[in-house]
Coordinates of C-alpha atoms and ligand atoms in Angstrom, one line a residue:
Chain Q
M1 CA -21.8 -4.9 17.9
I2 CA -19.0 -7.3 17.1
N3 CA -19.5 -10.1 14.6
L4 CA -17.1 -13.1 14.7
E5 CA -17.0 -15.6 11.8
V6 CA -15.3 -18.8 12.9
K7 CA -15.1 -22.5 12.0
I8 CA -15.8 -25.1 14.7
P9 CA -15.7 -28.9 14.5
D10 CA -19.1 -30.5 14.2
T11 CA -18.7 -32.3 17.5
P12 CA -20.8 -32.0 20.7
G13 CA -19.5 -29.4 23.1
S14 CA -17.6 -27.3 20.5
L15 CA -20.2 -24.5 20.5
I16 CA -19.8 -24.2 24.3
E17 CA -16.0 -23.8 23.8
L18 CA -16.8 -20.8 21.5
I19 CA -19.3 -19.2 23.7
R20 CA -17.3 -19.6 27.0
P21 CA -14.5 -17.0 26.4
I22 CA -16.9 -14.5 25.0
S23 CA -19.1 -14.6 28.1
K24 CA -16.1 -14.8 30.4
Y25 CA -14.7 -11.5 29.0
G26 CA -18.0 -9.6 29.3
G27 CA -19.6 -10.2 25.9
N28 CA -23.3 -9.9 25.7
I29 CA -24.3 -12.4 23.0
Y30 CA -27.0 -11.4 20.6
G31 CA -27.1 -14.2 18.1
I32 CA -25.5 -17.3 16.7
L33 CA -25.8 -18.5 13.1
H34 CA -24.7 -22.1 12.1
F35 CA -24.1 -22.8 8.5
H36 CA -24.5 -26.6 8.4
D37 CA -25.0 -26.5 4.7
R38 CA -21.5 -25.2 4.3
K39 CA -19.8 -27.9 6.3
L40 CA -16.4 -28.8 5.0
K41 CA -14.0 -31.4 6.4
N42 CA -16.3 -31.7 9.5
M43 CA -15.9 -27.9 10.2
I44 CA -19.0 -25.7 10.3
P45 CA -18.9 -22.0 9.7
V46 CA -20.5 -20.1 12.6
N47 CA -21.3 -16.4 13.0
I48 CA -21.6 -15.1 16.5
S49 CA -22.5 -11.5 17.3
F50 CA -22.1 -9.9 20.6
E51 CA -21.6 -6.6 22.3
L52 CA -18.7 -5.5 24.6
S53 CA -19.0 -2.3 26.5
E54 CA -16.7 0.4 25.2
E55 CA -14.4 0.6 28.2
I56 CA -13.5 -3.1 28.1
Q57 CA -13.8 -3.7 24.3
E58 CA -10.2 -3.6 23.3
V59 CA -8.7 -5.7 26.1
S60 CA -11.6 -8.2 26.1
L61 CA -11.4 -8.7 22.4
Q62 CA -7.7 -9.5 22.6
N63 CA -8.4 -12.0 25.4
I64 CA -11.2 -13.6 23.5
K65 CA -9.1 -14.0 20.4
K66 CA -6.2 -15.4 22.4
E67 CA -8.4 -18.0 24.1
L68 CA -10.1 -19.1 20.9
K69 CA -6.7 -19.6 19.3
E70 CA -5.6 -21.7 22.3
K71 CA -8.7 -23.8 21.7
N72 CA -7.8 -24.1 18.0
I73 CA -10.9 -22.3 16.9
Q74 CA -10.0 -20.4 13.8
I75 CA -11.3 -16.9 13.4
E76 CA -12.1 -16.2 9.7
N77 CA -13.2 -12.6 10.1
I78 CA -14.1 -10.0 12.6
S79 CA -16.5 -7.2 11.7
Y80 CA -18.0 -4.4 13.7
G81 CA -21.7 -4.2 12.8
I82 CA -23.5 -1.0 12.3
E83 CA -25.0 0.0 15.5
K84 CA -28.3 1.9 15.8
K85 CA -29.0 4.6 18.3
L86 CA -32.2 4.9 20.1
I87 CA -34.2 7.9 21.3
T88 CA -37.6 8.6 22.9
I89 CA -39.5 11.6 21.8
I90 CA -42.9 13.1 22.5
L91 CA -45.1 14.9 19.9
T92 CA -48.0 17.0 21.0
G93 CA -50.5 18.3 18.6
H94 CA -52.7 17.0 15.8
V95 CA -50.3 14.1 15.3
F96 CA -52.9 11.8 13.6
D97 CA -54.8 14.5 11.6
T98 CA -51.5 15.6 10.1
D99 CA -51.0 12.1 8.6
V100 CA -48.9 10.1 11.1
M101 CA -48.0 7.6 8.4
D102 CA -46.5 10.3 6.3
T103 CA -44.5 11.4 9.3
I104 CA -43.2 7.9 9.8
K105 CA -42.4 7.3 6.2
R106 CA -40.6 10.6 5.8
L107 CA -38.4 9.7 8.8
A108 CA -37.8 6.2 7.4
S109 CA -36.6 7.7 4.1
K110 CA -33.8 9.3 6.2
N111 CA -33.0 6.0 7.9
I112 CA -34.8 7.1 11.0
N113 CA -37.1 4.3 12.0
V114 CA -40.0 4.4 14.4
L115 CA -39.9 1.2 16.5
E116 CA -42.8 1.9 18.8
L117 CA -45.7 4.4 19.0
Q118 CA -47.9 5.0 22.0
A119 CA -50.6 7.6 22.1
K120 CA -52.9 9.3 24.6
F121 CA -56.1 11.1 23.5
T122 CA -58.4 13.5 25.2
K123 CA -61.3 14.5 22.9
L124 CA -61.1 13.8 19.2
E125 CA -60.8 17.5 18.3
E126 CA -58.1 18.2 20.9
V127 CA -54.4 17.6 20.7
S128 CA -53.0 14.2 21.2
N129 CA -49.7 13.2 22.8
V130 CA -47.7 10.6 21.1
K131 CA -44.6 8.9 22.3
L132 CA -42.2 7.5 19.7
R133 CA -39.3 5.2 20.2
I134 CA -37.0 5.9 17.3
E135 CA -33.9 4.2 16.0
F136 CA -31.4 6.2 14.0
P137 CA -28.0 5.3 12.4
E138 CA -24.8 5.4 14.4
E139 CA -23.2 8.0 12.0
M140 CA -26.1 10.4 12.4
D141 CA -25.6 12.8 15.4
K142 CA -28.4 13.9 17.6
K143 CA -28.4 17.4 16.1
E144 CA -29.0 16.0 12.6
L145 CA -31.8 13.8 14.0
T146 CA -33.5 16.7 15.8
N147 CA -33.2 18.9 12.7
E148 CA -35.1 16.2 10.7
L149 CA -37.7 15.9 13.4
R150 CA -38.0 19.6 13.7
K151 CA -38.6 20.2 10.0
I152 CA -41.6 17.9 10.0
C153 CA -42.9 19.3 13.4
E154 CA -42.7 22.9 12.2
E155 CA -44.6 22.1 9.0
K156 CA -47.3 20.1 10.9
K157 CA -47.3 22.4 13.9
L158 CA -46.4 19.7 16.3
F159 CA -44.7 20.4 19.6
L160 CA -41.6 18.2 20.0
I161 CA -39.8 17.1 23.2
T162 CA -36.7 15.1 22.8
S163 CA -34.3 13.6 25.3
Chain R
M1 CA -9.0 50.5 57.1
M2 CA -10.4 51.1 53.6
N3 CA -13.5 53.1 53.3
V4 CA -15.5 51.9 50.3
K5 CA -18.3 54.2 49.1
I6 CA -21.4 52.7 47.7
C7 CA -24.3 53.9 45.6
L8 CA -27.3 51.6 45.4
I9 CA -29.7 52.0 42.5
G10 CA -33.1 50.3 43.2
K11 CA -34.4 49.8 46.7
G12 CA -36.7 47.0 46.1
I13 CA -36.6 43.4 47.4
V14 CA -33.0 42.8 46.6
G15 CA -31.8 46.4 47.4
S16 CA -33.5 46.4 50.8
S17 CA -32.2 42.9 51.6
L18 CA -28.7 44.2 50.7
L19 CA -29.0 47.2 53.0
Q20 CA -30.0 44.8 55.8
L21 CA -27.0 42.5 55.2
L22 CA -24.6 45.4 55.0
N23 CA -25.9 46.6 58.3
E24 CA -25.7 43.2 59.9
K25 CA -22.2 42.5 58.6
K26 CA -20.6 45.8 59.6
Q27 CA -18.3 44.2 62.2
L28 CA -17.4 41.3 59.9
F29 CA -16.3 43.7 57.2
K30 CA -14.2 45.6 59.7
Q31 CA -12.6 42.7 61.5
K32 CA -12.1 40.2 58.7
F33 CA -11.9 42.3 55.6
N34 CA -10.5 45.6 56.9
L35 CA -13.4 47.5 55.3
K36 CA -15.8 50.2 56.2
I37 CA -18.7 50.2 53.8
T38 CA -20.3 53.6 53.4
V39 CA -23.6 53.8 51.5
N40 CA -23.8 57.4 50.4
S41 CA -26.6 57.2 48.0
I42 CA -29.7 55.1 47.5
F43 CA -31.7 55.8 44.3
E44 CA -35.3 54.9 43.7
S45 CA -37.3 55.6 40.5
D46 CA -38.7 58.9 42.0
G47 CA -35.8 60.3 43.9
A48 CA -32.9 59.4 46.1
L49 CA -31.5 59.4 49.6
I50 CA -28.1 61.1 49.4
K51 CA -25.7 61.8 52.3
D52 CA -22.1 62.4 51.5
K53 CA -20.8 61.2 54.9
G54 CA -22.8 58.0 54.7
I55 CA -26.4 57.0 55.3
D56 CA -27.2 55.4 58.7
L57 CA -28.5 52.0 57.5
K58 CA -30.2 51.3 60.7
E59 CA -32.3 54.5 60.3
I60 CA -33.2 53.4 56.8
L61 CA -34.2 50.0 58.0
D62 CA -36.2 51.4 60.9
V63 CA -38.3 53.8 58.8
S64 CA -38.9 51.0 56.2
D65 CA -41.2 52.4 53.5
D66 CA -41.3 55.8 55.0
F67 CA -37.8 56.7 53.9
R68 CA -39.1 59.4 51.6
N69 CA -39.9 61.5 54.7
L70 CA -36.2 61.6 55.8
P71 CA -34.6 65.1 55.5
Y72 CA -32.0 63.9 53.0
W73 CA -34.5 62.5 50.6
R74 CA -34.3 64.4 47.3
R75 CA -37.3 64.1 45.1
D76 CA -37.1 63.7 41.4
V77 CA -33.4 63.2 41.1
K78 CA -32.2 60.5 38.8
A79 CA -29.2 58.1 39.2
I80 CA -28.2 58.6 35.6
D81 CA -27.8 62.4 36.2
L82 CA -25.9 62.1 39.5
I83 CA -23.5 59.1 39.1
S84 CA -20.8 61.3 37.7
E85 CA -21.1 63.9 40.4
L86 CA -21.2 61.7 43.5
D87 CA -18.0 60.3 45.2
I88 CA -18.6 56.6 44.6
D89 CA -16.3 53.6 44.4
I90 CA -18.8 50.9 43.6
C91 CA -22.2 51.2 42.0
I92 CA -24.7 48.5 42.9
E93 CA -27.5 48.1 40.3
T94 CA -30.7 46.4 41.4
T95 CA -33.4 47.8 39.3
P96 CA -35.9 45.7 37.2
T97 CA -35.1 45.4 33.6
N98 CA -36.8 46.2 30.3
P99 CA -36.1 42.9 28.5
K100 CA -35.9 44.5 25.1
T101 CA -33.6 47.4 26.0
G102 CA -31.9 46.5 29.3
E103 CA -32.9 49.9 30.7
P104 CA -32.6 51.6 33.0
G105 CA -29.8 49.4 34.3
L106 CA -27.8 49.4 31.1
S107 CA -27.4 53.2 31.1
H108 CA -26.6 53.2 34.8
I109 CA -23.8 50.6 34.3
I110 CA -22.3 52.4 31.3
E111 CA -22.4 55.7 33.1
A112 CA -20.7 54.2 36.1
L113 CA -18.0 52.5 34.1
N114 CA -17.4 55.7 32.1
N115 CA -16.7 57.4 35.4
H116 CA -14.3 54.7 36.5
I117 CA -16.7 53.3 39.1
D118 CA -16.8 49.5 39.7
V119 CA -20.2 47.9 39.1
I120 CA -22.1 45.0 40.8
S121 CA -25.5 44.1 39.4
S122 CA -28.3 41.7 40.2
N123 CA -30.0 43.0 37.1
K124 CA -29.4 40.6 34.2
G125 CA -30.9 42.5 31.2
P126 CA -27.9 44.6 30.5
F127 CA -25.7 41.5 30.4
Y128 CA -27.8 39.2 28.2
L129 CA -28.2 42.1 25.7
E130 CA -24.8 43.9 25.8
Y131 CA -22.4 41.5 27.5
K132 CA -19.4 42.3 25.3
K133 CA -20.0 46.1 25.3
I134 CA -20.1 46.1 29.1
K135 CA -17.0 43.9 29.5
N136 CA -15.0 45.9 27.0
L137 CA -15.9 49.2 28.6
A138 CA -14.9 47.8 32.0
E139 CA -11.6 46.7 30.7
Q140 CA -10.9 49.9 28.9
N141 CA -11.6 51.8 32.1
N142 CA -9.8 49.4 34.4
C143 CA -13.0 48.7 36.3
F144 CA -14.5 45.6 37.9
V145 CA -18.0 44.5 36.8
K146 CA -19.5 41.6 38.7
Y147 CA -23.0 40.0 38.4
E148 CA -23.1 36.8 40.4
A149 CA -26.7 37.4 41.5
T150 CA -28.0 37.5 37.9
V151 CA -27.7 33.7 37.4
A152 CA -29.2 31.4 40.0
S153 CA -28.9 34.1 42.7
C154 CA -26.6 33.0 45.4
V155 CA -25.6 29.6 43.8
P156 CA -22.0 30.4 42.8
S157 CA -22.5 29.5 39.2
L158 CA -20.3 32.3 37.8
S159 CA -17.6 32.5 40.4
I160 CA -17.0 28.7 40.2
K161 CA -15.0 29.6 37.1
E162 CA -12.1 30.7 39.3
D163 CA -12.3 27.5 41.3
L164 CA -12.1 25.4 38.2
I165 CA -9.1 27.3 36.7
G166 CA -7.1 24.1 36.4
N167 CA -9.9 22.3 34.6
E168 CA -11.9 23.2 31.5
I169 CA -15.6 23.6 31.2
L170 CA -16.9 22.0 28.0
S171 CA -20.7 22.4 28.1
I172 CA -23.5 23.4 30.4
K173 CA -26.9 22.0 31.2
A174 CA -29.0 23.8 33.7
I175 CA -32.4 24.6 35.2
L176 CA -32.4 28.4 35.6
N177 CA -36.0 29.3 36.0
G178 CA -37.6 28.2 39.3
T179 CA -41.1 29.1 38.2
S180 CA -41.1 26.7 35.2
N181 CA -39.4 24.0 37.2
F182 CA -42.1 24.4 39.9
I183 CA -44.9 24.2 37.4
L184 CA -43.5 21.1 35.7
S185 CA -42.8 19.5 39.1
R186 CA -46.4 20.0 40.2
M187 CA -47.7 18.6 36.9
T188 CA -45.5 15.6 37.3
A189 CA -46.3 14.9 40.9
E190 CA -50.0 15.7 40.9
G191 CA -51.0 15.2 37.3
V192 CA -52.5 18.7 37.2
D193 CA -52.6 20.6 33.9
F194 CA -50.5 23.6 33.0
P195 CA -53.1 26.4 33.8
L196 CA -53.8 25.0 37.3
A197 CA -50.1 24.5 38.1
L198 CA -49.4 28.1 37.0
K199 CA -52.2 29.4 39.2
E200 CA -50.8 27.5 42.1
A201 CA -47.3 29.0 41.5
Q202 CA -48.8 32.5 41.4
E203 CA -50.7 31.9 44.6
L204 CA -47.6 30.7 46.4
G205 CA -45.7 33.8 45.1
Y206 CA -43.4 31.7 42.9
A207 CA -44.7 33.3 39.7
E208 CA -45.3 36.9 38.8
S209 CA -48.8 38.1 37.9
D210 CA -47.4 38.3 34.4
P211 CA -45.4 35.1 34.2
T212 CA -44.7 35.3 30.5
L213 CA -40.9 35.8 30.7
D214 CA -40.7 32.7 33.0
I215 CA -42.9 30.2 31.2
D216 CA -41.9 31.2 27.7
G217 CA -38.2 30.6 28.6
Y218 CA -37.0 34.1 28.1
D219 CA -35.8 34.5 31.7
A220 CA -33.8 31.3 31.6
A221 CA -32.4 32.2 28.1
G222 CA -31.0 35.5 29.5
K223 CA -29.3 33.7 32.4
L224 CA -28.0 31.0 30.0
V225 CA -26.3 33.7 27.9
I226 CA -24.5 35.1 30.9
L227 CA -23.5 31.7 32.1
A228 CA -22.2 30.6 28.7
N229 CA -20.4 33.8 28.1
E230 CA -18.7 33.7 31.5
L231 CA -17.9 30.1 31.8
L232 CA -17.3 29.1 28.1
G233 CA -15.8 32.4 27.0
W234 CA -18.6 33.0 24.4
S235 CA -19.9 36.4 23.2
K236 CA -23.5 35.6 22.7
N237 CA -26.7 37.6 23.4
I238 CA -30.2 36.6 24.0
K239 CA -31.1 36.6 20.3
D240 CA -28.7 33.7 19.8
V241 CA -30.8 31.4 22.1
K242 CA -33.3 29.0 20.6
V243 CA -36.2 29.3 23.1
E244 CA -39.2 27.1 23.6
G245 CA -41.5 27.5 26.6
I246 CA -43.4 25.0 28.7
S247 CA -47.0 26.0 28.2
K248 CA -47.7 23.3 25.6
I249 CA -46.8 20.5 27.9
T250 CA -49.7 18.3 29.0
P251 CA -50.1 15.9 31.8
H252 CA -50.5 13.1 29.2
A253 CA -47.0 13.8 27.8
I254 CA -45.6 13.5 31.3
E255 CA -47.5 10.3 31.9
L256 CA -46.4 8.7 28.6
V257 CA -42.7 8.9 29.4
K258 CA -43.0 7.9 33.1
P259 CA -42.7 4.2 32.4
D260 CA -39.5 4.8 30.5
G261 CA -38.0 6.5 33.5
F262 CA -38.1 10.0 32.0
V263 CA -39.3 13.3 33.4
I264 CA -39.8 16.5 31.5
K265 CA -37.7 19.4 32.7
P266 CA -37.1 23.0 31.4
L267 CA -33.5 22.7 30.4
A268 CA -31.1 25.5 29.4
I269 CA -28.3 24.0 27.4
A270 CA -25.0 25.5 26.1
E271 CA -23.0 23.0 23.9
N272 CA -21.4 22.9 20.5
N273 CA -21.4 26.7 20.3
E274 CA -25.3 26.7 20.5
L275 CA -27.7 27.9 23.2
S276 CA -31.1 26.5 23.8
V277 CA -33.9 26.7 26.4
E278 CA -36.5 24.0 25.9
P279 CA -38.4 21.2 27.7
R280 CA -36.4 18.0 27.5
L281 CA -36.9 14.4 28.6
I282 CA -34.3 13.5 31.2
D283 CA -33.6 10.4 33.2
K284 CA -35.5 10.5 36.5
N285 CA -32.2 9.6 38.3
S286 CA -30.3 12.5 36.7
P287 CA -29.0 15.1 39.1
L288 CA -30.8 17.6 37.0
N289 CA -34.1 16.1 38.1
I290 CA -34.7 18.6 41.0
S291 CA -38.2 19.5 42.1
G292 CA -39.8 22.6 43.4
N293 CA -38.5 26.0 42.5
L294 CA -34.8 25.2 42.8
N295 CA -32.1 25.9 40.2
V296 CA -29.4 23.5 39.2
V297 CA -26.3 23.9 37.0
E298 CA -24.4 20.9 35.6
L299 CA -21.0 21.7 34.1
E300 CA -19.4 19.1 32.0
T301 CA -15.7 19.4 32.6
K302 CA -12.7 18.0 30.7
Y303 CA -10.8 16.5 33.6
A304 CA -13.5 15.7 36.2
G305 CA -16.7 14.9 34.3
P306 CA -19.8 16.6 35.6
I307 CA -19.8 19.1 38.4
I308 CA -23.2 20.1 39.9
L309 CA -24.3 23.2 41.7
M310 CA -27.8 23.4 43.1
G311 CA -29.8 25.7 45.3
R312 CA -32.4 28.5 45.6
G313 CA -32.3 30.6 42.4
A314 CA -34.3 33.5 43.7
G315 CA -35.0 35.6 46.8
G316 CA -34.0 38.9 48.2
F317 CA -31.4 37.7 50.7
E318 CA -30.1 35.1 48.4
A319 CA -29.4 37.7 45.7
A320 CA -28.1 40.2 48.3
S321 CA -25.6 37.6 49.7
A322 CA -24.3 37.1 46.2
I323 CA -23.8 40.9 45.9
I324 CA -21.8 40.9 49.1
N325 CA -19.6 38.1 47.7
D326 CA -19.0 40.3 44.6
L327 CA -18.2 43.2 46.8
I328 CA -15.6 41.4 48.9
D329 CA -14.1 39.9 45.7
I330 CA -13.6 43.4 44.2
T331 CA -12.1 44.8 47.4
R332 CA -9.7 41.8 47.6
K333 CA -8.7 42.2 43.9
K334 CA -8.0 45.8 44.5
G335 CA -5.8 44.9 47.5
Y336 CA -8.0 46.6 50.1
S337 CA -9.0 43.4 51.9
P338 CA -7.0 40.3 52.9
Ligands
LIG1 N1 -36.0 39.2 43.7 C1 -35.2 38.2 43.4 O1 -35.3 37.1 43.9 C2 -34.0 38.5 42.5 C3 -33.0 37.5 42.5 C4 -31.9 37.8 41.6 C5 -31.9 38.9 40.8 N2 -33.0 39.7 40.8 C6 -32.9 40.9 39.9 O2 -32.6 42.0 40.7 C7 -33.3 43.2 40.3 C8 -34.1 43.7 41.4 O3 -35.1 42.8 41.8 P1 -36.1 43.1 42.9 O4 -36.8 41.8 43.2 O5 -35.5 43.8 44.1 O6 -37.1 44.1 42.2 P2 -38.1 45.1 42.8 O7 -38.6 44.7 44.2 O8 -39.1 45.4 41.8 O9 -37.2 46.4 43.0 C9 -36.7 47.2 42.0 C10 -36.6 48.6 42.6 O10 -35.9 49.4 41.6 C11 -36.6 50.7 41.5 N3 -36.3 51.3 40.3 C12 -37.0 51.2 39.1 N4 -36.5 52.0 38.2 C13 -35.5 52.8 38.8 C14 -34.6 53.8 38.4 N5 -34.6 54.2 37.1 N6 -33.8 54.3 39.3 C15 -33.7 53.9 40.5 N7 -34.6 52.9 41.0 C16 -35.4 52.3 40.1 C17 -38.0 50.3 41.8 O11 -38.7 51.5 42.2 P3 -40.3 51.6 41.8 O12 -41.0 50.5 42.5 O13 -40.6 52.9 42.4 O14 -40.3 51.6 40.4 C18 -37.9 49.3 42.9 O15 -37.8 49.8 44.1 C19 -34.1 42.8 39.0 O16 -33.4 43.1 37.9 C20 -34.2 41.2 39.2 O17 -34.4 40.6 38.0 C21 -34.0 39.5 41.6

């Protein structure tokens, strides 16, 4: 994720001028923040975050910067936001009986966040199957993640399937 | 023309298929490879057929299971006692393995190498337990030892190394056990549970009456060890593999991940110096998503991305044809064949 901090004139159409080169060079825009309260000399600070696929990132970013410069849009700062990685896993066993909230909290304490949980039950006393969509930090590799998951699964006798 | 003398140990499904192929390909060996293949001994667990001048393969095939009535059948002799005495160039090992000890194959292979006899094996136990020992012994004695049939049968998953000599193999993902793959495929396609899918596999002859080694992942783990040692230059054995079987997978688990485009597959993985066999979620459009009892091997290469091999991973003739490939390869490397 790329985050651009720019200043644009408070005139109609100037936002379009900002967005156009980003879209043109393959940017997938996630969000735009206007700071009207920090307007100075008719210029408004704007933060725009977007994603560029890895292969085109370098070239596209150069083109975007060049075009913004030509349009007299000043770039104050560029930052590369922390990206989260996603994974889907399945837990089979007594997932709820072994305190699913504890499982989720323990993962959260390691910066591993459960975004979605879906379960299928048979009979109450039988095993359940639970699908979790999990977000984990960019700097954590998949092995570290599975080690964390495995620790909990071994303790709670849950069967883990990862992608 | 070079006369290559063969000893076959184990006349079961693979061994008998091999005898049939050797008989069928007699002319081909002669014309294309300048070879005469003479099988001078065939060992079974309770005795052996031994004929110094060469056994008539057609006769053996004609009498089928009655080979013990042939005049040159010698009861109660053992391969391990006679390997050193017989005049053999190549010993072909096709006995079943004890997964804990690798026997009787391990001793046969060691005895052959100690007597400077080249070895071809379809029996994987000795290799996933004592890979290094066997390779070192072969090198010390200047012998060839080949075992293409041990992994994915006739799919050239080991010999591909020679064809990728200008590339570099970085990691391996594979499905190496047809039985587990068949069971999970049925569970995915029909929503049946594990016990029922297993029963189906047994009825169709895809699973043994004792399917433990297949479904608990041990069979795939053994093949993975051989594959990784061969293609990645590792020196692991089966104890180094993290193994998880497929018996805990439920139809619900399969159903839950379907909308996300995932299927559950029994994957064997060699990467980052680690070996594992376990069920994994894979993209349903992945080339690893093969159904039925097929095998697939995906090699991640440095200069060409993934390279994929797929095919039938079991069967008597499949394994026998891989043995023939090994045989030709040895005779070529020895300079006997063009
Ligand atoms: N079948 C396949 O699709 C396939 C594919 C690839 C690799 N393989 C491997 O190839 C090997 C053979 O498989 P297979 O399917 O042919 O097995 P099989 O049908 O059970 O045949 C094995 C044969 O070896 C004999 N044998 C056992 N102990 C012996 C000993 N000490 N000395 C001499 N002979 C002995 C057996 O005789 P008794 O029956 O009298 O004990 C039997 O005839 C196995 O290691 C298997 O894992 C098989």
